[in-house]
Amino acid sequence: MEQLGFEFAVQPRRLTKVSPARLATFADCPRRYRMTYLDRPTPQRAGPWAHSTLGAVVHNALRALFDLPPERRTPERAAALLSEHWQDAGFADREQAAVYRARAKEWVAGYAEHHDVSSDPVGLERWVSAPVNPDPGQPASMIIEGRADRIDQRGGELVIVDYKTGRRAPDEVEARSSQPLAMYAVAAERTLRRPCRKVELHHLPSGTVAEATHTPESLTRHLRRAQETAEDVRLATDSLDAGGDADKLFPARPDRRCAWCDFRPSCAAGREAGPAAKPWELLSP
């Protein structure tokens, strides 16, 4: 008798959702990934870091600037928005915070003065998501997603803009090798249905822009690397859910970054790696 139905059908594989932050965290330290995304309740964390506060305030001020009508995007308004969004979290004291507040006001005012801020972005802090497979013509193997600082449209194509406030000005090599920017470009193109190949790093302290234009081949290389890490994450997570040893599946990778890891209070290996950094130690001098 002919057998009917789908008893022997293969169940579709569950797609792993990955973001640049998740992939970078796992690649740097699987234990920090577990503590950040899997452990509940979340283990004890360190307090705020001044360099993170500074970066967040600058991002928020620039987002608020582009929310204004173009004629109001002046250097003076940019500086005022920085003050409105300012926080002192992580700084040594109010005097140090005041120094960096003044410095950050100069950064955003200079940005409004020397960059074209007259066009409305396609997205500000825009969430983009897309199922992808590095191998053309194959079913999706993962879902890449994340939040881009800014997405512009120039000449019918999208451009990914990422703000930087770190000590060192990035260059074209860094822009081209950035996995987050490449993932945002792929996801933005598929979400917004417009070509996206160009990515830019806007360094506020120096006022410089590092840009790169991807090819289909370079984006595919980034996706392959992301897929390899995503597969490692999926395997470790599934094994943990099946009762595996958390410390073996998500081992610590002690190095100098343990000095400013958020989970240092909850990680003996990180504390043994060296002394803790002061919350303001990673600020530009």
PDB file of C-alpha atoms in Angstrom:
ATOM      1  CA  MET A   1       0.000   0.000   0.000  1.00  0.00           C
ATOM      2  CA  GLU A   2       1.244   3.468  -0.854  1.00  0.00           C
ATOM      3  CA  GLN A   3       2.271   5.405   2.221  1.00  0.00           C
ATOM      4  CA  LEU A   4       0.814   8.885   2.557  1.00  0.00           C
ATOM      5  CA  GLY A   5       1.810  11.850   4.709  1.00  0.00           C
ATOM      6  CA  PHE A   6       5.082  13.375   5.775  1.00  0.00           C
ATOM      7  CA  GLU A   7       6.227  11.096   8.570  1.00  0.00           C
ATOM      8  CA  PHE A   8       9.729  10.947   7.119  1.00  0.00           C
ATOM      9  CA  ALA A   9      10.045  14.586   6.175  1.00  0.00           C
ATOM     10  CA  VAL A  10      13.198  16.310   7.422  1.00  0.00           C
ATOM     11  CA  GLN A  11      12.452  19.137   9.798  1.00  0.00           C
ATOM     12  CA  PRO A  12      13.877  22.477   8.667  1.00  0.00           C
ATOM     13  CA  ARG A  13      16.891  23.586  10.645  1.00  0.00           C
ATOM     14  CA  ARG A  14      16.330  26.401  13.106  1.00  0.00           C
ATOM     15  CA  LEU A  15      18.121  29.524  11.965  1.00  0.00           C
ATOM     16  CA  THR A  16      20.535  31.109  14.418  1.00  0.00           C
ATOM     17  CA  LYS A  17      20.090  34.843  14.962  1.00  0.00           C
ATOM     18  CA  VAL A  18      23.425  36.621  15.151  1.00  0.00           C
ATOM     19  CA  SER A  19      24.429  40.235  15.688  1.00  0.00           C
ATOM     20  CA  PRO A  20      27.887  41.801  15.416  1.00  0.00           C
ATOM     21  CA  ALA A  21      27.966  42.309  19.190  1.00  0.00           C
ATOM     22  CA  ARG A  22      27.116  38.676  19.933  1.00  0.00           C
ATOM     23  CA  LEU A  23      29.682  37.321  17.465  1.00  0.00           C
ATOM     24  CA  ALA A  24      32.430  39.633  18.707  1.00  0.00           C
ATOM     25  CA  THR A  25      31.704  38.767  22.340  1.00  0.00           C
ATOM     26  CA  PHE A  26      31.875  35.024  21.676  1.00  0.00           C
ATOM     27  CA  ALA A  27      35.062  35.369  19.610  1.00  0.00           C
ATOM     28  CA  ASP A  28      36.737  37.416  22.360  1.00  0.00           C
ATOM     29  CA  CYS A  29      35.618  35.299  25.327  1.00  0.00           C
ATOM     30  CA  PRO A  30      32.975  32.546  25.275  1.00  0.00           C
ATOM     31  CA  ARG A  31      32.498  32.864  29.049  1.00  0.00           C
ATOM     32  CA  ARG A  32      31.627  36.545  28.715  1.00  0.00           C
ATOM     33  CA  TYR A  33      29.156  35.572  25.984  1.00  0.00           C
ATOM     34  CA  ARG A  34      27.484  33.077  28.313  1.00  0.00           C
ATOM     35  CA  MET A  35      27.285  35.553  31.165  1.00  0.00           C
ATOM     36  CA  THR A  36      25.916  38.278  28.895  1.00  0.00           C
ATOM     37  CA  TYR A  37      23.325  36.371  26.885  1.00  0.00           C
ATOM     38  CA  LEU A  38      22.577  33.033  28.569  1.00  0.00           C
ATOM     39  CA  ASP A  39      23.039  33.090  32.343  1.00  0.00           C
ATOM     40  CA  ARG A  40      19.915  34.007  34.284  1.00  0.00           C
ATOM     41  CA  PRO A  41      19.905  35.770  36.602  1.00  0.00           C
ATOM     42  CA  THR A  42      22.684  37.818  35.016  1.00  0.00           C
ATOM     43  CA  PRO A  43      25.913  37.570  37.074  1.00  0.00           C
ATOM     44  CA  GLN A  44      27.206  40.609  38.933  1.00  0.00           C
ATOM     45  CA  ARG A  45      28.678  43.241  36.661  1.00  0.00           C
ATOM     46  CA  ALA A  46      31.196  46.025  37.137  1.00  0.00           C
ATOM     47  CA  GLY A  47      30.076  49.648  37.283  1.00  0.00           C
ATOM     48  CA  PRO A  48      29.877  52.047  34.317  1.00  0.00           C
ATOM     49  CA  TRP A  49      32.935  52.907  32.217  1.00  0.00           C
ATOM     50  CA  ALA A  50      33.636  56.521  31.368  1.00  0.00           C
ATOM     51  CA  HIS A  51      34.657  55.794  27.756  1.00  0.00           C
ATOM     52  CA  SER A  52      31.366  53.938  27.204  1.00  0.00           C
ATOM     53  CA  THR A  53      29.422  56.829  28.714  1.00  0.00           C
ATOM     54  CA  LEU A  54      31.271  59.276  26.466  1.00  0.00           C
ATOM     55  CA  GLY A  55      30.555  57.226  23.343  1.00  0.00           C
ATOM     56  CA  ALA A  56      26.872  56.808  24.201  1.00  0.00           C
ATOM     57  CA  VAL A  57      26.396  60.520  24.877  1.00  0.00           C
ATOM     58  CA  VAL A  58      27.999  61.501  21.560  1.00  0.00           C
ATOM     59  CA  HIS A  59      25.854  58.965  19.683  1.00  0.00           C
ATOM     60  CA  ASN A  60      22.693  60.246  21.375  1.00  0.00           C
ATOM     61  CA  ALA A  61      23.536  63.877  20.630  1.00  0.00           C
ATOM     62  CA  LEU A  62      24.131  63.151  16.937  1.00  0.00           C
ATOM     63  CA  ARG A  63      20.946  61.127  16.677  1.00  0.00           C
ATOM     64  CA  ALA A  64      19.023  64.033  18.213  1.00  0.00           C
ATOM     65  CA  LEU A  65      20.743  66.438  15.806  1.00  0.00           C
ATOM     66  CA  PHE A  66      19.497  64.521  12.758  1.00  0.00           C
ATOM     67  CA  ASP A  67      16.013  64.377  14.251  1.00  0.00           C
ATOM     68  CA  LEU A  68      15.870  68.169  13.820  1.00  0.00           C
ATOM     69  CA  PRO A  69      14.908  69.947  10.593  1.00  0.00           C
ATOM     70  CA  PRO A  70      18.016  70.523   8.423  1.00  0.00           C
ATOM     71  CA  GLU A  71      18.071  74.286   9.032  1.00  0.00           C
ATOM     72  CA  ARG A  72      18.419  73.686  12.795  1.00  0.00           C
ATOM     73  CA  ARG A  73      21.400  71.328  12.555  1.00  0.00           C
ATOM     74  CA  THR A  74      23.920  73.964  13.536  1.00  0.00           C
ATOM     75  CA  PRO A  75      27.184  73.594  15.462  1.00  0.00           C
ATOM     76  CA  GLU A  76      25.661  75.540  18.351  1.00  0.00           C
ATOM     77  CA  ARG A  77      22.644  73.248  18.536  1.00  0.00           C
ATOM     78  CA  ALA A  78      24.871  70.171  18.334  1.00  0.00           C
ATOM     79  CA  ALA A  79      26.888  71.389  21.319  1.00  0.00           C
ATOM     80  CA  ALA A  80      23.706  72.135  23.259  1.00  0.00           C
ATOM     81  CA  LEU A  81      22.361  68.650  22.546  1.00  0.00           C
ATOM     82  CA  LEU A  82      25.571  67.157  23.869  1.00  0.00           C
ATOM     83  CA  SER A  83      25.063  69.017  27.139  1.00  0.00           C
ATOM     84  CA  GLU A  84      21.425  67.917  27.307  1.00  0.00           C
ATOM     85  CA  HIS A  85      22.402  64.254  26.948  1.00  0.00           C
ATOM     86  CA  TRP A  86      25.492  64.386  29.162  1.00  0.00           C
ATOM     87  CA  GLN A  87      26.068  61.922  32.013  1.00  0.00           C
ATOM     88  CA  ASP A  88      28.927  61.684  34.516  1.00  0.00           C
ATOM     89  CA  ALA A  89      28.820  57.894  34.973  1.00  0.00           C
ATOM     90  CA  GLY A  90      32.267  56.305  35.233  1.00  0.00           C
ATOM     91  CA  PHE A  91      34.357  59.468  35.408  1.00  0.00           C
ATOM     92  CA  ALA A  92      36.800  60.010  38.266  1.00  0.00           C
ATOM     93  CA  ASP A  93      35.028  63.126  39.504  1.00  0.00           C
ATOM     94  CA  ARG A  94      32.943  66.062  38.343  1.00  0.00           C
ATOM     95  CA  GLU A  95      36.058  67.972  37.267  1.00  0.00           C
ATOM     96  CA  GLN A  96      37.190  65.211  34.934  1.00  0.00           C
ATOM     97  CA  ALA A  97      33.661  64.834  33.592  1.00  0.00           C
ATOM     98  CA  ALA A  98      33.531  68.570  32.873  1.00  0.00           C
ATOM     99  CA  VAL A  99      36.764  68.386  30.870  1.00  0.00           C
ATOM    100  CA  TYR A 100      35.414  65.606  28.654  1.00  0.00           C
ATOM    101  CA  ARG A 101      32.013  67.257  28.350  1.00  0.00           C
ATOM    102  CA  ALA A 102      33.694  70.363  26.939  1.00  0.00           C
ATOM    103  CA  ARG A 103      35.808  68.237  24.634  1.00  0.00           C
ATOM    104  CA  ALA A 104      32.791  66.277  23.372  1.00  0.00           C
ATOM    105  CA  LYS A 105      30.893  69.519  22.726  1.00  0.00           C
ATOM    106  CA  GLU A 106      33.749  70.579  20.451  1.00  0.00           C
ATOM    107  CA  TRP A 107      33.595  67.234  18.655  1.00  0.00           C
ATOM    108  CA  VAL A 108      29.909  67.364  17.797  1.00  0.00           C
ATOM    109  CA  ALA A 109      29.992  71.093  16.990  1.00  0.00           C
ATOM    110  CA  GLY A 110      32.901  70.455  14.632  1.00  0.00           C
ATOM    111  CA  TYR A 111      31.036  67.568  13.085  1.00  0.00           C
ATOM    112  CA  ALA A 112      28.020  69.761  12.327  1.00  0.00           C
ATOM    113  CA  GLU A 113      30.288  72.449  10.910  1.00  0.00           C
ATOM    114  CA  HIS A 114      32.571  70.373   8.696  1.00  0.00           C
ATOM    115  CA  HIS A 115      30.303  67.522   7.539  1.00  0.00           C
ATOM    116  CA  ASP A 116      27.219  67.678   5.379  1.00  0.00           C
ATOM    117  CA  VAL A 117      24.346  67.303   7.839  1.00  0.00           C
ATOM    118  CA  SER A 118      21.681  68.758   5.549  1.00  0.00           C
ATOM    119  CA  SER A 119      20.342  65.464   4.173  1.00  0.00           C
ATOM    120  CA  ASP A 120      17.886  63.310   6.083  1.00  0.00           C
ATOM    121  CA  PRO A 121      19.268  59.822   6.790  1.00  0.00           C
ATOM    122  CA  VAL A 122      17.299  56.747   5.743  1.00  0.00           C
ATOM    123  CA  GLY A 123      17.766  55.427   9.248  1.00  0.00           C
ATOM    124  CA  LEU A 124      19.008  56.557  12.660  1.00  0.00           C
ATOM    125  CA  GLU A 125      19.833  53.771  15.099  1.00  0.00           C
ATOM    126  CA  ARG A 126      18.013  51.663  12.502  1.00  0.00           C
ATOM    127  CA  TRP A 127      17.431  47.982  13.253  1.00  0.00           C
ATOM    128  CA  VAL A 128      18.097  45.818  10.188  1.00  0.00           C
ATOM    129  CA  SER A 129      17.644  42.069   9.875  1.00  0.00           C
ATOM    130  CA  ALA A 130      17.906  39.547   7.053  1.00  0.00           C
ATOM    131  CA  PRO A 131      18.188  35.765   6.525  1.00  0.00           C
ATOM    132  CA  VAL A 132      21.385  35.000   4.613  1.00  0.00           C
ATOM    133  CA  ASN A 133      23.657  32.265   3.349  1.00  0.00           C
ATOM    134  CA  PRO A 134      27.211  32.995   2.149  1.00  0.00           C
ATOM    135  CA  ASP A 135      26.720  30.404  -0.615  1.00  0.00           C
ATOM    136  CA  PRO A 136      24.556  31.845  -3.422  1.00  0.00           C
ATOM    137  CA  GLY A 137      21.399  29.916  -4.201  1.00  0.00           C
ATOM    138  CA  GLN A 138      21.400  28.024  -0.909  1.00  0.00           C
ATOM    139  CA  PRO A 139      18.686  28.283   1.775  1.00  0.00           C
ATOM    140  CA  ALA A 140      19.316  30.772   4.559  1.00  0.00           C
ATOM    141  CA  SER A 141      21.712  29.447   7.192  1.00  0.00           C
ATOM    142  CA  MET A 142      21.439  32.289   9.729  1.00  0.00           C
ATOM    143  CA  ILE A 143      19.712  35.583  10.404  1.00  0.00           C
ATOM    144  CA  ILE A 144      22.020  38.579  10.731  1.00  0.00           C
ATOM    145  CA  GLU A 145      20.680  41.585  12.578  1.00  0.00           C
ATOM    146  CA  GLY A 146      21.793  44.696  14.375  1.00  0.00           C
ATOM    147  CA  ARG A 147      21.371  48.410  14.873  1.00  0.00           C
ATOM    148  CA  ALA A 148      23.308  50.741  12.565  1.00  0.00           C
ATOM    149  CA  ASP A 149      24.236  54.207  13.863  1.00  0.00           C
ATOM    150  CA  ARG A 150      23.152  55.830  10.622  1.00  0.00           C
ATOM    151  CA  ILE A 151      22.143  54.793   7.114  1.00  0.00           C
ATOM    152  CA  ASP A 152      22.434  57.415   4.378  1.00  0.00           C
ATOM    153  CA  GLN A 153      21.228  57.313   0.800  1.00  0.00           C
ATOM    154  CA  ARG A 154      23.587  58.821  -1.744  1.00  0.00           C
ATOM    155  CA  GLY A 155      23.037  58.575  -5.460  1.00  0.00           C
ATOM    156  CA  GLY A 156      20.508  55.774  -5.168  1.00  0.00           C
ATOM    157  CA  GLU A 157      22.726  53.618  -2.929  1.00  0.00           C
ATOM    158  CA  LEU A 158      22.851  53.160   0.835  1.00  0.00           C
ATOM    159  CA  VAL A 159      25.880  54.009   2.969  1.00  0.00           C
ATOM    160  CA  ILE A 160      26.490  52.654   6.476  1.00  0.00           C
ATOM    161  CA  VAL A 161      27.842  55.280   8.889  1.00  0.00           C
ATOM    162  CA  ASP A 162      29.346  54.308  12.246  1.00  0.00           C
ATOM    163  CA  TYR A 163      30.508  56.877  14.823  1.00  0.00           C
ATOM    164  CA  LYS A 164      33.757  56.364  16.724  1.00  0.00           C
ATOM    165  CA  THR A 165      35.072  58.199  19.793  1.00  0.00           C
ATOM    166  CA  GLY A 166      38.132  56.100  20.648  1.00  0.00           C
ATOM    167  CA  ARG A 167      41.734  57.149  21.093  1.00  0.00           C
ATOM    168  CA  ARG A 168      42.928  56.238  17.593  1.00  0.00           C
ATOM    169  CA  ALA A 169      41.509  57.407  14.287  1.00  0.00           C
ATOM    170  CA  PRO A 170      40.491  54.387  12.148  1.00  0.00           C
ATOM    171  CA  ASP A 171      41.730  53.952   8.586  1.00  0.00           C
ATOM    172  CA  GLU A 172      40.432  52.406   5.366  1.00  0.00           C
ATOM    173  CA  VAL A 173      41.776  48.971   6.328  1.00  0.00           C
ATOM    174  CA  GLU A 174      39.776  49.036   9.558  1.00  0.00           C
ATOM    175  CA  ALA A 175      36.629  50.102   7.717  1.00  0.00           C
ATOM    176  CA  ARG A 176      37.025  47.321   5.167  1.00  0.00           C
ATOM    177  CA  SER A 177      37.832  44.660   7.764  1.00  0.00           C
ATOM    178  CA  SER A 178      34.969  45.600  10.107  1.00  0.00           C
ATOM    179  CA  GLN A 179      32.603  42.645  10.328  1.00  0.00           C
ATOM    180  CA  PRO A 180      29.812  44.735  11.914  1.00  0.00           C
ATOM    181  CA  LEU A 181      29.835  47.251   9.054  1.00  0.00           C
ATOM    182  CA  ALA A 182      29.774  44.470   6.463  1.00  0.00           C
ATOM    183  CA  MET A 183      26.873  42.739   8.219  1.00  0.00           C
ATOM    184  CA  TYR A 184      24.943  46.011   8.450  1.00  0.00           C
ATOM    185  CA  ALA A 185      25.525  46.578   4.715  1.00  0.00           C
ATOM    186  CA  VAL A 186      24.123  43.169   3.793  1.00  0.00           C
ATOM    187  CA  ALA A 187      21.148  43.444   6.156  1.00  0.00           C
ATOM    188  CA  ALA A 188      20.385  47.040   5.121  1.00  0.00           C
ATOM    189  CA  GLU A 189      20.397  46.150   1.428  1.00  0.00           C
ATOM    190  CA  ARG A 190      17.940  43.325   1.984  1.00  0.00           C
ATOM    191  CA  THR A 191      15.783  45.201   4.488  1.00  0.00           C
ATOM    192  CA  LEU A 192      15.521  48.450   2.526  1.00  0.00           C
ATOM    193  CA  ARG A 193      15.841  46.881  -0.958  1.00  0.00           C
ATOM    194  CA  ARG A 194      18.515  49.241  -2.193  1.00  0.00           C
ATOM    195  CA  PRO A 195      22.172  48.554  -3.031  1.00  0.00           C
ATOM    196  CA  CYS A 196      24.583  48.980  -0.118  1.00  0.00           C
ATOM    197  CA  ARG A 197      28.329  48.598  -0.608  1.00  0.00           C
ATOM    198  CA  LYS A 198      29.936  51.629   1.034  1.00  0.00           C
ATOM    199  CA  VAL A 199      30.753  51.783   4.755  1.00  0.00           C
ATOM    200  CA  GLU A 200      32.232  54.668   6.737  1.00  0.00           C
ATOM    201  CA  LEU A 201      33.798  55.170  10.168  1.00  0.00           C
ATOM    202  CA  HIS A 202      33.353  58.766  11.374  1.00  0.00           C
ATOM    203  CA  HIS A 203      35.928  59.527  14.094  1.00  0.00           C
ATOM    204  CA  LEU A 204      34.628  62.451  16.152  1.00  0.00           C
ATOM    205  CA  PRO A 205      37.857  63.386  18.018  1.00  0.00           C
ATOM    206  CA  SER A 206      39.899  63.824  14.824  1.00  0.00           C
ATOM    207  CA  GLY A 207      37.076  64.773  12.468  1.00  0.00           C
ATOM    208  CA  THR A 208      38.246  62.144   9.981  1.00  0.00           C
ATOM    209  CA  VAL A 209      36.278  59.633   7.907  1.00  0.00           C
ATOM    210  CA  ALA A 210      37.598  56.187   7.007  1.00  0.00           C
ATOM    211  CA  GLU A 211      35.628  54.657   4.154  1.00  0.00           C
ATOM    212  CA  ALA A 212      35.629  51.457   2.159  1.00  0.00           C
ATOM    213  CA  THR A 213      33.558  50.099  -0.703  1.00  0.00           C
ATOM    214  CA  HIS A 214      32.788  46.405  -0.530  1.00  0.00           C
ATOM    215  CA  THR A 215      32.510  43.969  -3.401  1.00  0.00           C
ATOM    216  CA  PRO A 216      30.168  40.969  -3.395  1.00  0.00           C
ATOM    217  CA  GLU A 217      33.252  38.833  -2.743  1.00  0.00           C
ATOM    218  CA  SER A 218      34.399  40.831   0.294  1.00  0.00           C
ATOM    219  CA  LEU A 219      30.900  40.760   1.801  1.00  0.00           C
ATOM    220  CA  THR A 220      30.750  36.998   1.238  1.00  0.00           C
ATOM    221  CA  ARG A 221      34.039  36.564   3.105  1.00  0.00           C
ATOM    222  CA  HIS A 222      32.614  38.451   6.074  1.00  0.00           C
ATOM    223  CA  LEU A 223      29.446  36.346   5.985  1.00  0.00           C
ATOM    224  CA  ARG A 224      31.440  33.105   5.905  1.00  0.00           C
ATOM    225  CA  ARG A 225      33.401  34.186   8.950  1.00  0.00           C
ATOM    226  CA  ALA A 226      30.197  35.170  10.718  1.00  0.00           C
ATOM    227  CA  GLN A 227      28.625  31.821   9.844  1.00  0.00           C
ATOM    228  CA  GLU A 228      31.589  29.905  11.280  1.00  0.00           C
ATOM    229  CA  THR A 229      31.301  31.757  14.587  1.00  0.00           C
ATOM    230  CA  ALA A 230      27.506  31.428  14.573  1.00  0.00           C
ATOM    231  CA  GLU A 231      27.837  27.660  14.168  1.00  0.00           C
ATOM    232  CA  ASP A 232      30.225  27.510  17.140  1.00  0.00           C
ATOM    233  CA  VAL A 233      27.742  29.541  19.198  1.00  0.00           C
ATOM    234  CA  ARG A 234      24.836  27.296  18.207  1.00  0.00           C
ATOM    235  CA  LEU A 235      26.733  24.094  19.001  1.00  0.00           C
ATOM    236  CA  ALA A 236      27.881  25.344  22.413  1.00  0.00           C
ATOM    237  CA  THR A 237      24.410  26.649  23.308  1.00  0.00           C
ATOM    238  CA  ASP A 238      22.645  23.443  22.252  1.00  0.00           C
ATOM    239  CA  SER A 239      25.151  21.368  24.220  1.00  0.00           C
ATOM    240  CA  LEU A 240      24.610  23.544  27.286  1.00  0.00           C
ATOM    241  CA  ASP A 241      20.838  23.121  26.966  1.00  0.00           C
ATOM    242  CA  ALA A 242      21.390  19.357  26.817  1.00  0.00           C
ATOM    243  CA  GLY A 243      23.188  19.431  30.174  1.00  0.00           C
ATOM    244  CA  GLY A 244      26.784  20.066  29.108  1.00  0.00           C
ATOM    245  CA  ASP A 245      29.453  21.602  31.316  1.00  0.00           C
ATOM    246  CA  ALA A 246      29.111  25.396  31.087  1.00  0.00           C
ATOM    247  CA  ASP A 247      32.767  26.118  31.880  1.00  0.00           C
ATOM    248  CA  LYS A 248      34.022  23.692  29.218  1.00  0.00           C
ATOM    249  CA  LEU A 249      31.548  24.788  26.555  1.00  0.00           C
ATOM    250  CA  PHE A 250      32.087  28.492  27.256  1.00  0.00           C
ATOM    251  CA  PRO A 251      35.668  28.757  28.529  1.00  0.00           C
ATOM    252  CA  ALA A 252      37.265  31.968  29.723  1.00  0.00           C
ATOM    253  CA  ARG A 253      40.011  33.475  27.555  1.00  0.00           C
ATOM    254  CA  PRO A 254      42.012  35.592  29.987  1.00  0.00           C
ATOM    255  CA  ASP A 255      43.985  38.467  28.486  1.00  0.00           C
ATOM    256  CA  ARG A 256      44.567  42.180  29.085  1.00  0.00           C
ATOM    257  CA  ARG A 257      40.910  42.941  28.274  1.00  0.00           C
ATOM    258  CA  CYS A 258      39.929  41.245  31.523  1.00  0.00           C
ATOM    259  CA  ALA A 259      41.039  44.461  33.248  1.00  0.00           C
ATOM    260  CA  TRP A 260      37.914  46.248  31.974  1.00  0.00           C
ATOM    261  CA  CYS A 261      35.494  43.352  31.451  1.00  0.00           C
ATOM    262  CA  ASP A 262      31.968  44.038  32.704  1.00  0.00           C
ATOM    263  CA  PHE A 263      31.848  40.596  34.324  1.00  0.00           C
ATOM    264  CA  ARG A 264      35.165  40.784  36.145  1.00  0.00           C
ATOM    265  CA  PRO A 265      33.421  40.647  39.580  1.00  0.00           C
ATOM    266  CA  SER A 266      31.895  37.277  38.588  1.00  0.00           C
ATOM    267  CA  CYS A 267      34.901  35.693  36.858  1.00  0.00           C
ATOM    268  CA  ALA A 268      37.816  34.360  38.904  1.00  0.00           C
ATOM    269  CA  ALA A 269      39.906  33.728  35.774  1.00  0.00           C
ATOM    270  CA  GLY A 270      39.502  37.356  34.746  1.00  0.00           C
ATOM    271  CA  ARG A 271      40.532  38.650  38.149  1.00  0.00           C
ATOM    272  CA  GLU A 272      43.607  36.415  38.110  1.00  0.00           C
ATOM    273  CA  ALA A 273      44.652  37.809  34.726  1.00  0.00           C
ATOM    274  CA  GLY A 274      45.730  41.125  36.267  1.00  0.00           C
ATOM    275  CA  PRO A 275      44.633  44.204  38.178  1.00  0.00           C
ATOM    276  CA  ALA A 276      41.371  45.929  37.351  1.00  0.00           C
ATOM    277  CA  ALA A 277      41.388  49.059  35.225  1.00  0.00           C
ATOM    278  CA  LYS A 278      39.979  52.245  36.679  1.00  0.00           C
ATOM    279  CA  PRO A 279      36.604  53.168  35.169  1.00  0.00           C
ATOM    280  CA  TRP A 280      38.117  56.198  33.396  1.00  0.00           C
ATOM    281  CA  GLU A 281      41.370  54.566  32.290  1.00  0.00           C
ATOM    282  CA  LEU A 282      40.352  53.945  28.648  1.00  0.00           C
ATOM    283  CA  LEU A 283      39.514  57.586  27.958  1.00  0.00           C
ATOM    284  CA  SER A 284      41.635  59.380  25.375  1.00  0.00           C
ATOM    285  CA  PRO A 285      44.375  61.324  27.196  1.00  0.00           C
TER     286      PRO A 285
END
